[in-house]
XYZ file of C-alpha atoms in Angstrom:
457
model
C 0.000 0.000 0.000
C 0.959 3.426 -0.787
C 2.937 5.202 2.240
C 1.214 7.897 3.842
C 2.779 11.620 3.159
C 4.118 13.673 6.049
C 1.965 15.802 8.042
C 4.040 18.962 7.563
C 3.991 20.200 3.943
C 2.699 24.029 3.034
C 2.692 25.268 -0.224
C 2.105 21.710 -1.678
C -1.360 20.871 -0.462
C -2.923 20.972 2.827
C -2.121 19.265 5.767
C -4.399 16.977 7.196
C -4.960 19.177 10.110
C -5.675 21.858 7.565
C -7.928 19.436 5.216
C -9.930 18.343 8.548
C -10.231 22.081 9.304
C -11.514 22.882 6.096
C -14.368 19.970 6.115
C -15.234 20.912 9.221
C -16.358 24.213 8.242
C -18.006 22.945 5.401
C -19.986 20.492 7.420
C -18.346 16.951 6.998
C -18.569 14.708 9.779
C -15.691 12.333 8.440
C -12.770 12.069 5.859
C -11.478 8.343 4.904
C -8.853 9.070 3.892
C -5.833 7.030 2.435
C -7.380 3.912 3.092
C -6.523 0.710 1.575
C -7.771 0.251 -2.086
C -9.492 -2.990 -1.527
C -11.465 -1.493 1.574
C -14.594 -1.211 -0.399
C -16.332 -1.660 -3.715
C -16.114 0.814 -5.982
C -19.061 2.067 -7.939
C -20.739 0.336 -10.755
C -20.968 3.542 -12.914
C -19.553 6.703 -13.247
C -22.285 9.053 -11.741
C -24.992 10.895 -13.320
C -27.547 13.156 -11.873
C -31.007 14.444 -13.318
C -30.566 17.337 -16.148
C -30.323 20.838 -14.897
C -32.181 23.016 -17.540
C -30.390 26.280 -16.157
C -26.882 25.923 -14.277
C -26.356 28.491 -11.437
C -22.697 29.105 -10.601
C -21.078 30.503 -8.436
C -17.327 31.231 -9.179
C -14.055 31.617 -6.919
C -11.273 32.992 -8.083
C -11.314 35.124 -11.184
C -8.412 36.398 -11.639
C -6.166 34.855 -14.408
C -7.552 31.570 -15.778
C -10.937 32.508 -13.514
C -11.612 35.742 -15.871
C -11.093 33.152 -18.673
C -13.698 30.949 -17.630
C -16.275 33.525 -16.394
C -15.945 34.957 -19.951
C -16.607 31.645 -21.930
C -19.274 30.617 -19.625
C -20.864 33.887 -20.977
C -20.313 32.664 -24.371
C -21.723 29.658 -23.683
C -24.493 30.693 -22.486
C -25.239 33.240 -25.196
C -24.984 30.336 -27.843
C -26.685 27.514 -25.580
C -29.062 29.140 -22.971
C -29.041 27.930 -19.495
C -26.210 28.919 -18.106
C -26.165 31.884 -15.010
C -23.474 33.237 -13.078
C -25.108 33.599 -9.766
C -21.827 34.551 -7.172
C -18.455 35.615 -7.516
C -16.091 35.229 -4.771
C -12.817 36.448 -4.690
C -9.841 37.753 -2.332
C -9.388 41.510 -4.908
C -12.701 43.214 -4.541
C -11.438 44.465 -7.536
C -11.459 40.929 -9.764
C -14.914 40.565 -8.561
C -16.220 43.946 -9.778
C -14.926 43.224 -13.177
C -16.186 40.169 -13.458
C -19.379 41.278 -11.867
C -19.003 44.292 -15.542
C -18.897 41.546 -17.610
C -22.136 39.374 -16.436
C -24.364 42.491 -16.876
C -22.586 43.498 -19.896
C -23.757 40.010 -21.599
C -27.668 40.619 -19.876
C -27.018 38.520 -16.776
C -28.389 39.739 -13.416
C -26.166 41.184 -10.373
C -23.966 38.212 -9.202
C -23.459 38.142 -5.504
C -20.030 38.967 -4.678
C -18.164 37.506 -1.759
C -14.929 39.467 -0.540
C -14.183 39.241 2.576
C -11.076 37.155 2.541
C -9.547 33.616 1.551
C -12.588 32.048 3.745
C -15.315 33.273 1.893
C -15.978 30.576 -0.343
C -17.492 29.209 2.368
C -20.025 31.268 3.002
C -20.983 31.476 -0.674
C -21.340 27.516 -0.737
C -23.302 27.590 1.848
C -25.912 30.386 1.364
C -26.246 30.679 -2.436
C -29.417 28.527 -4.322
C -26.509 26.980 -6.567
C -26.077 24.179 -9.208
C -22.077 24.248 -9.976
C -19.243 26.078 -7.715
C -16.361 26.067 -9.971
C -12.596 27.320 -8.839
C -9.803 28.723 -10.326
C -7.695 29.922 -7.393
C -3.955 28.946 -6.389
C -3.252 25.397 -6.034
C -3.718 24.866 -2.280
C -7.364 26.184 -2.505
C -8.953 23.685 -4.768
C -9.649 20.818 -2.535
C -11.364 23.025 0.300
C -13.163 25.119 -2.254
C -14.345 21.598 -3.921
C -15.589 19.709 -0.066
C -16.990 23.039 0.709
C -19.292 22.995 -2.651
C -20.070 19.161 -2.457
C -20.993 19.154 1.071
C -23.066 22.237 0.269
C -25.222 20.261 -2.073
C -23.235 22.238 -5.309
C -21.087 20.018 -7.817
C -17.590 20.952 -7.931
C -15.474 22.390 -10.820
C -11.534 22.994 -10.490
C -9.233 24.024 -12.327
C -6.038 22.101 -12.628
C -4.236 20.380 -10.425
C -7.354 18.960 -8.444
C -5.338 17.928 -5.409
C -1.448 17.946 -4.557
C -1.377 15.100 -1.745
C -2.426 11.660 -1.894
C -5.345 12.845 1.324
C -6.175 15.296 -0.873
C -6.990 12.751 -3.791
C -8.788 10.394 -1.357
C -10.876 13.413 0.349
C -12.792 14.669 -3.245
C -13.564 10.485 -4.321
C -15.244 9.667 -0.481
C -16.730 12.864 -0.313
C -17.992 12.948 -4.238
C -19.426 9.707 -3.519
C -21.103 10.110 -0.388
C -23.198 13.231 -1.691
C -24.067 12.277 -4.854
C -22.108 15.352 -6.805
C -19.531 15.733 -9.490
C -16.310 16.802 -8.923
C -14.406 17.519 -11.832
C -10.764 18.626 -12.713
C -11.177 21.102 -15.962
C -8.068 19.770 -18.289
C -8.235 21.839 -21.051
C -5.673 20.008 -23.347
C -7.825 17.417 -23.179
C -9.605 19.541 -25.768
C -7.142 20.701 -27.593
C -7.322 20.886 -31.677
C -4.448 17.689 -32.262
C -5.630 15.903 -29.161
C -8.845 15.349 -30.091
C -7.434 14.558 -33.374
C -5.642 12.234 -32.244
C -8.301 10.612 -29.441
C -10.479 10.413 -33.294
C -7.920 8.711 -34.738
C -7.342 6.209 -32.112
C -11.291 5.701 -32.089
C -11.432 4.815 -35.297
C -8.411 2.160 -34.972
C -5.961 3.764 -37.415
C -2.910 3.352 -34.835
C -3.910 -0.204 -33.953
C -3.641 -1.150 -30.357
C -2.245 1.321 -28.497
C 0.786 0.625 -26.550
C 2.573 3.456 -25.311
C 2.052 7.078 -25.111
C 4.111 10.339 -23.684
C 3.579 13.671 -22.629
C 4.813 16.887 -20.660
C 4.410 20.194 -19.450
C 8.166 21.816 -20.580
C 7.260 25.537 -20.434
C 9.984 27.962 -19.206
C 7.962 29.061 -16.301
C 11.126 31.336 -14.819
C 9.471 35.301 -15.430
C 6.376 33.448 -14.121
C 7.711 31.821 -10.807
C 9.673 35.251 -10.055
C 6.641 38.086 -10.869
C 5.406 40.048 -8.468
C 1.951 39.592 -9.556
C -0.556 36.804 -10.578
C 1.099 33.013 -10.010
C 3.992 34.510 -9.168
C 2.706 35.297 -5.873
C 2.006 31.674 -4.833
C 3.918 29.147 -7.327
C 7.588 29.524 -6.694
C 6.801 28.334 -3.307
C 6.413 24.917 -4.669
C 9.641 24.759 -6.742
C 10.967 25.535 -3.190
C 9.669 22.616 -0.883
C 8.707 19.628 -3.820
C 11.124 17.677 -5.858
C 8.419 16.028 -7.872
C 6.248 16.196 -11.503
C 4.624 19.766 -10.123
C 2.650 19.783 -12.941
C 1.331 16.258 -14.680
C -2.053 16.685 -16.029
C -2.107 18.875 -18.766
C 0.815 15.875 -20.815
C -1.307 13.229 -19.063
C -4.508 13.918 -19.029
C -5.159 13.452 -23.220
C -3.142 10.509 -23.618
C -4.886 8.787 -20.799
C -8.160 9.450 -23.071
C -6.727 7.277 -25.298
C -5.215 4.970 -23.512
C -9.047 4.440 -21.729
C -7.306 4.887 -18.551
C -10.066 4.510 -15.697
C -12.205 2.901 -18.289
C -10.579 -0.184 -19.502
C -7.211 0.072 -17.860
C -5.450 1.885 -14.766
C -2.328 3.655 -13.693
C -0.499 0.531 -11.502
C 3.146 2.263 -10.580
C 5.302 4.147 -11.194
C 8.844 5.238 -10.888
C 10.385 8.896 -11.262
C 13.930 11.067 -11.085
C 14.529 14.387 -10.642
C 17.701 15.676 -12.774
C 19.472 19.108 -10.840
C 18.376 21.997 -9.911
C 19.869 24.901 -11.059
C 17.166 26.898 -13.407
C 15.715 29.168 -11.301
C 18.921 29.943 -8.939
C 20.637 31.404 -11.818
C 17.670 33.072 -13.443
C 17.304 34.727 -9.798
C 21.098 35.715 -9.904
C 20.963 37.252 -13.645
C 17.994 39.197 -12.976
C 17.768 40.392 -9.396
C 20.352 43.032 -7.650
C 22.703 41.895 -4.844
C 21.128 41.481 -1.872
C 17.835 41.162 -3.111
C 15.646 38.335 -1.215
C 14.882 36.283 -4.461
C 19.141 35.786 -5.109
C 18.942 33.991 -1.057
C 16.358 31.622 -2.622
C 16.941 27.869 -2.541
C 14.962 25.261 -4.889
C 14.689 21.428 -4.464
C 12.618 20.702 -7.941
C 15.050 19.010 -10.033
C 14.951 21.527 -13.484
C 13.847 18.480 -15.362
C 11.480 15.498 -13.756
C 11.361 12.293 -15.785
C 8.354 9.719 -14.890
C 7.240 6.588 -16.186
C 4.341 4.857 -15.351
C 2.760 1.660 -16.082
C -0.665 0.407 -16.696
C -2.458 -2.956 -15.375
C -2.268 -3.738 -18.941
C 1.213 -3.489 -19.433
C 0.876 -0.321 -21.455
C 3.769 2.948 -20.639
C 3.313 6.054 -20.396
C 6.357 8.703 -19.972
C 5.204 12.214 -18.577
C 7.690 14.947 -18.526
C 7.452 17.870 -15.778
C 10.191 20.917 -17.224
C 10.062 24.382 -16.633
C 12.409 26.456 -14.800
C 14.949 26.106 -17.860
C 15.084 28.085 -21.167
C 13.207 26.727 -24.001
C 10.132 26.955 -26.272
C 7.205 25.053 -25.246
C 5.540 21.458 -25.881
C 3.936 19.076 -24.249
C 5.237 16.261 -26.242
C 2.102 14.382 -26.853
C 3.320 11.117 -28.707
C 0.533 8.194 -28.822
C 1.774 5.145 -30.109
C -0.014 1.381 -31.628
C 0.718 -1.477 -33.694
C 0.113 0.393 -36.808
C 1.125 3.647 -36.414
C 1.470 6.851 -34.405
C 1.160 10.521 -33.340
C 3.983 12.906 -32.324
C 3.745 16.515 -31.387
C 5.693 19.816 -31.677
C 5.715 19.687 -34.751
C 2.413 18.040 -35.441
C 3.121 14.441 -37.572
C 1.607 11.352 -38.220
C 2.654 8.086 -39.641
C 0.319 5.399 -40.757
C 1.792 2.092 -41.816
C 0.284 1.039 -45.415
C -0.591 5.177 -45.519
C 2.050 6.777 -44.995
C 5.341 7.234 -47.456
C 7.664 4.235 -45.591
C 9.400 5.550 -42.949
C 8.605 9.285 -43.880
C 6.094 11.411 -41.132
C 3.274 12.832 -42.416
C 2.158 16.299 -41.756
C -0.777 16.265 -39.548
C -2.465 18.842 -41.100
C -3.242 16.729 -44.085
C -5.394 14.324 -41.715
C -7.588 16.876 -40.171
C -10.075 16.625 -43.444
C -11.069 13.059 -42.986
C -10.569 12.742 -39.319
C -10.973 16.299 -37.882
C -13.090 15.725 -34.194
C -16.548 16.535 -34.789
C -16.470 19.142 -31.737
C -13.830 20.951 -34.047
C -16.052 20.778 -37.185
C -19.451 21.172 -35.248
C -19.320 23.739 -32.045
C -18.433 27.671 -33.204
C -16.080 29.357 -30.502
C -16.309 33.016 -29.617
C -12.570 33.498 -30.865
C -9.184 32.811 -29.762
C -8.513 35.770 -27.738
C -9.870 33.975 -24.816
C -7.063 32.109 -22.713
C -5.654 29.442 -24.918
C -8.464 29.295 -27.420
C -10.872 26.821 -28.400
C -10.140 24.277 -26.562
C -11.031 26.404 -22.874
C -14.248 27.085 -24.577
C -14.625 23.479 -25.291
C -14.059 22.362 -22.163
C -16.326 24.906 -20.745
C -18.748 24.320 -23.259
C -19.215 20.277 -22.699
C -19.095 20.545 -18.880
C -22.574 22.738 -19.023
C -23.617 20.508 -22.081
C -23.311 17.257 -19.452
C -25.264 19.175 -16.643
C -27.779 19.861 -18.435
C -28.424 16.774 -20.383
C -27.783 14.843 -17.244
C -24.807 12.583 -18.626
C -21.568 11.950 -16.549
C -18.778 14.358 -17.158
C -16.063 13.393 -19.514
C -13.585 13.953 -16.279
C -15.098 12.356 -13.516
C -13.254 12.373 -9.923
C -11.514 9.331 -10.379
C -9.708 10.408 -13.252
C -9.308 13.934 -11.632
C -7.166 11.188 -8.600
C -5.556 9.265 -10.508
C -3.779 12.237 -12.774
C -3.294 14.458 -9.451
C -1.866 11.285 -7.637
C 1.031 11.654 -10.318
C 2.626 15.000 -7.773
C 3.539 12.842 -4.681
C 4.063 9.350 -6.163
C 6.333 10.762 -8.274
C 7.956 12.963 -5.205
C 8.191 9.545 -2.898
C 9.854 7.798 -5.861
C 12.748 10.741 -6.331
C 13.122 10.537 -2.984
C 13.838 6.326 -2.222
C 15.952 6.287 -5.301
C 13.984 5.999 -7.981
C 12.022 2.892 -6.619
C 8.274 2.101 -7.499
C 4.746 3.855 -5.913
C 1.718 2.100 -6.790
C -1.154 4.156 -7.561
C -4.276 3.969 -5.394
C -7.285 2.555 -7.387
C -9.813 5.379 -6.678
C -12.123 3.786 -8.441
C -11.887 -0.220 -6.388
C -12.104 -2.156 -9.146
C -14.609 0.447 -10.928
C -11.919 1.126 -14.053
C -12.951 -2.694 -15.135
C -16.872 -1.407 -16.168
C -16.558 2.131 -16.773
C -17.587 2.792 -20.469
C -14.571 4.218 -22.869
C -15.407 8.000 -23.595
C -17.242 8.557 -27.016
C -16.203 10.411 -29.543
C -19.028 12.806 -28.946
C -20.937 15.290 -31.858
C -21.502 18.321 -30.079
């Protein structure tokens, strides 16, 4: 069985102190937390809950990706009515004001805004008449902003990581299952233009059996970590006190689709190392004074994390965590079968019996036969908006499953197992490289669950 983490970490989730704080506040009477897998049967089905005509959110956190979301959800709503921002919470009076401008501005009514500190949320879970609570604060906020909305009654919506700490993974199943409400981790790559390309073309069978798949977040995060402003405020911290993949899901999270991970197959172990660390030392040296605080600044996240993980079915998967060294960015995103396969950055297929012999196809020459019918089918507002289509998207299907009543297309369990990546992989770098199994969130539940569709609109 998986170890249990120390009681003692900050900036990298919440202590269990801090996580029974939180639930208590929020009303819980219990957390099970970390217990063994085989403890209890999992669920038959992922859930789903009656349609909601008209989704009421409330929101918490709008200031970066938050504004992003609040805006889209507007679009959304404008092309599929039904959708109301009801409550805005948020530490800057300031970020709630504007996004209060832009609900009326689109013909939505006065959201309630909540401003009186990092606490607030829970007073907004617990007296607003709300369908969805969805946050986009720092890290360390998600899982007590997600038990406050689910033991409130409200489904939960957060953005990415869900959790940092294996508790924290084990506190959104137990309490997702025991009320009955979604809790789901917002991944937008998983909506990306090539990655549902490529979850099309695997589909359809053109790659064969799939076998082995890779991905990464390499993005030279160095002005980030060391602004004064935005996630600059909050996510050096973890460069500081984790050695670990900081960052899995947004590499993970679309090859997984494909690989039918919590529908078919599971994460079983995995092992992980942590190269040096020396990125943001010297970034701090060549672009802060002497004597400046930032230059006294020492990091323990190795510059480049390497994991590989396994699957029950034998399948690998590498995921690559890189970003406090100079570079341009990918996320890898390689999906490989018995016929054929996808690589990323730059975009290229090849096809055995299709393709030139042993010459890569562009990928843009693919998209007319197998472009993903959300691509073809659902307009988006633009690509001003955060990173494009694919935040509407994601935006755009969560409402569409509310209100048709189906299961989300990230359901807790997957939201577990991709967070669960951040400590296993922190444990293995720290006993030498040596295995971590990966809880099975879903007891057994993975062997039922139906593979995602490949849905129209």
């Amino acid at each position: 069985m998986t170890p249990r983490p120390p009681p003692t970490r900050r900036s990298g989730g919440l202590t269990r102190r801090e996580l029974l704080g939180a639930s208590a506040a929020a009303g819980v009477s219990r957390l099970g937390i970390a217990r063994p897998a085989a403890a209890q049967d999992g669920p038959g089905a992922p859930l789903a809950v009656a349609p909601i005509p008209v989704v009421r959110i409330g929101f918490v956190g709008v200031g970066g990706m938050g504004s992003v979301h609040v805006r889209n959800l507007l679009e959304v709503g404008k092309a599929s009515p039904g959708v109301e921002i009801r409550a805005v919470c948020d530490i800057r009076a300031e970020h709630a004001e504007r996004a209060r401008g832009w609900i009326r501005e689109a013909g939505g009514a006065d959201p309630t805004l909540y401003t009186r500190g990092e606490r607030d949320f829970e007073r907004m879970c617990a007296e607003e008449d709300l369908d969805l609570v969805f946050t986009a604060t720092p890290w360390r906020w998600h899982v007590p902003v997600c038990l406050g909305a689910m033991e409130n009654g409200k489904h939960a919506a957060t953005e990415v990581p869900a959790a940092t700490t294996l508790e924290e993974c084990w506190a959104l199943v137990e309490t997702a299952e025991r009320t009955g409400r979604h809790c789901v981790m917002m991944e937008n790559c998983n909506y990306g233009r090539w990655e549902m390309l490529v979850f099309h073309l695997v589909r359809q069978g053109v790659f064969g059996e799939i076998l082995h798949a890779e991905g990464g977040y390499l993005h030279d995060l160095r002005g980030v970590k060391f602004s004064d402003r935005g996630e600059g405020l909050w996510r050096r911290a973890h460069s500081r006190e984790r050695n670990a993949n900081l960052y899995p899901t947004h590499g993970l999270g679309p090859v997984a689709n494909c690989m039918d991970i919590g529908r078919g197959d599971r994460f079983d172990y995995l092992v992980s190392m942590s190269g040096p660390s020396r990125g943001l030392q010297e970034y701090a040296r060549e672009h802060f004074p002497e004597g400046a605080p930032e230059r006294a600044e020492r990091f323990v996240l190795g510059d480049v994390n390497l994991s590989l993980i396994r699957t029950a079915r034998g399948r690998t998967i590498t995921v690559v965590h890189d970003t406090n060294l100079p570079r341009p960015y990918s996320r890898i995103h390689l999906v490989q079968g018995t016929r054929g396969l996808f690589h990323g950055y730059p975009n290229r297929i090849y096809v055995e019996g299709r393709s030139e012999s042993h010459r890569w196809d562009d990928a843009e020459a693919w998209l007319g036969e197998y472009e993903h019918p959300l691509w073809r089918n659902v307009a988006s507002p633009g690509e001003e908006l955060g990173h494009g289509r694919m935040d509407y998207l994601e935006d755009y299907r969560l409402m569409r499953c509310l209100q048709e009543g189906l299961s989300t297309e990230m359901n807790v369990y997957d939201a577990a197992a991709l967070s669960a990546v951040t400590e296993l992989s922190e444990q293995s770098v720290a006993d030498r490289s040596r295995p971590r199994d990966f809880p099975d969130f879903t007891r057994g539940g993975w062997r039922s669950f139906p593979a995602l569709p490949v849905v129209e609109s």
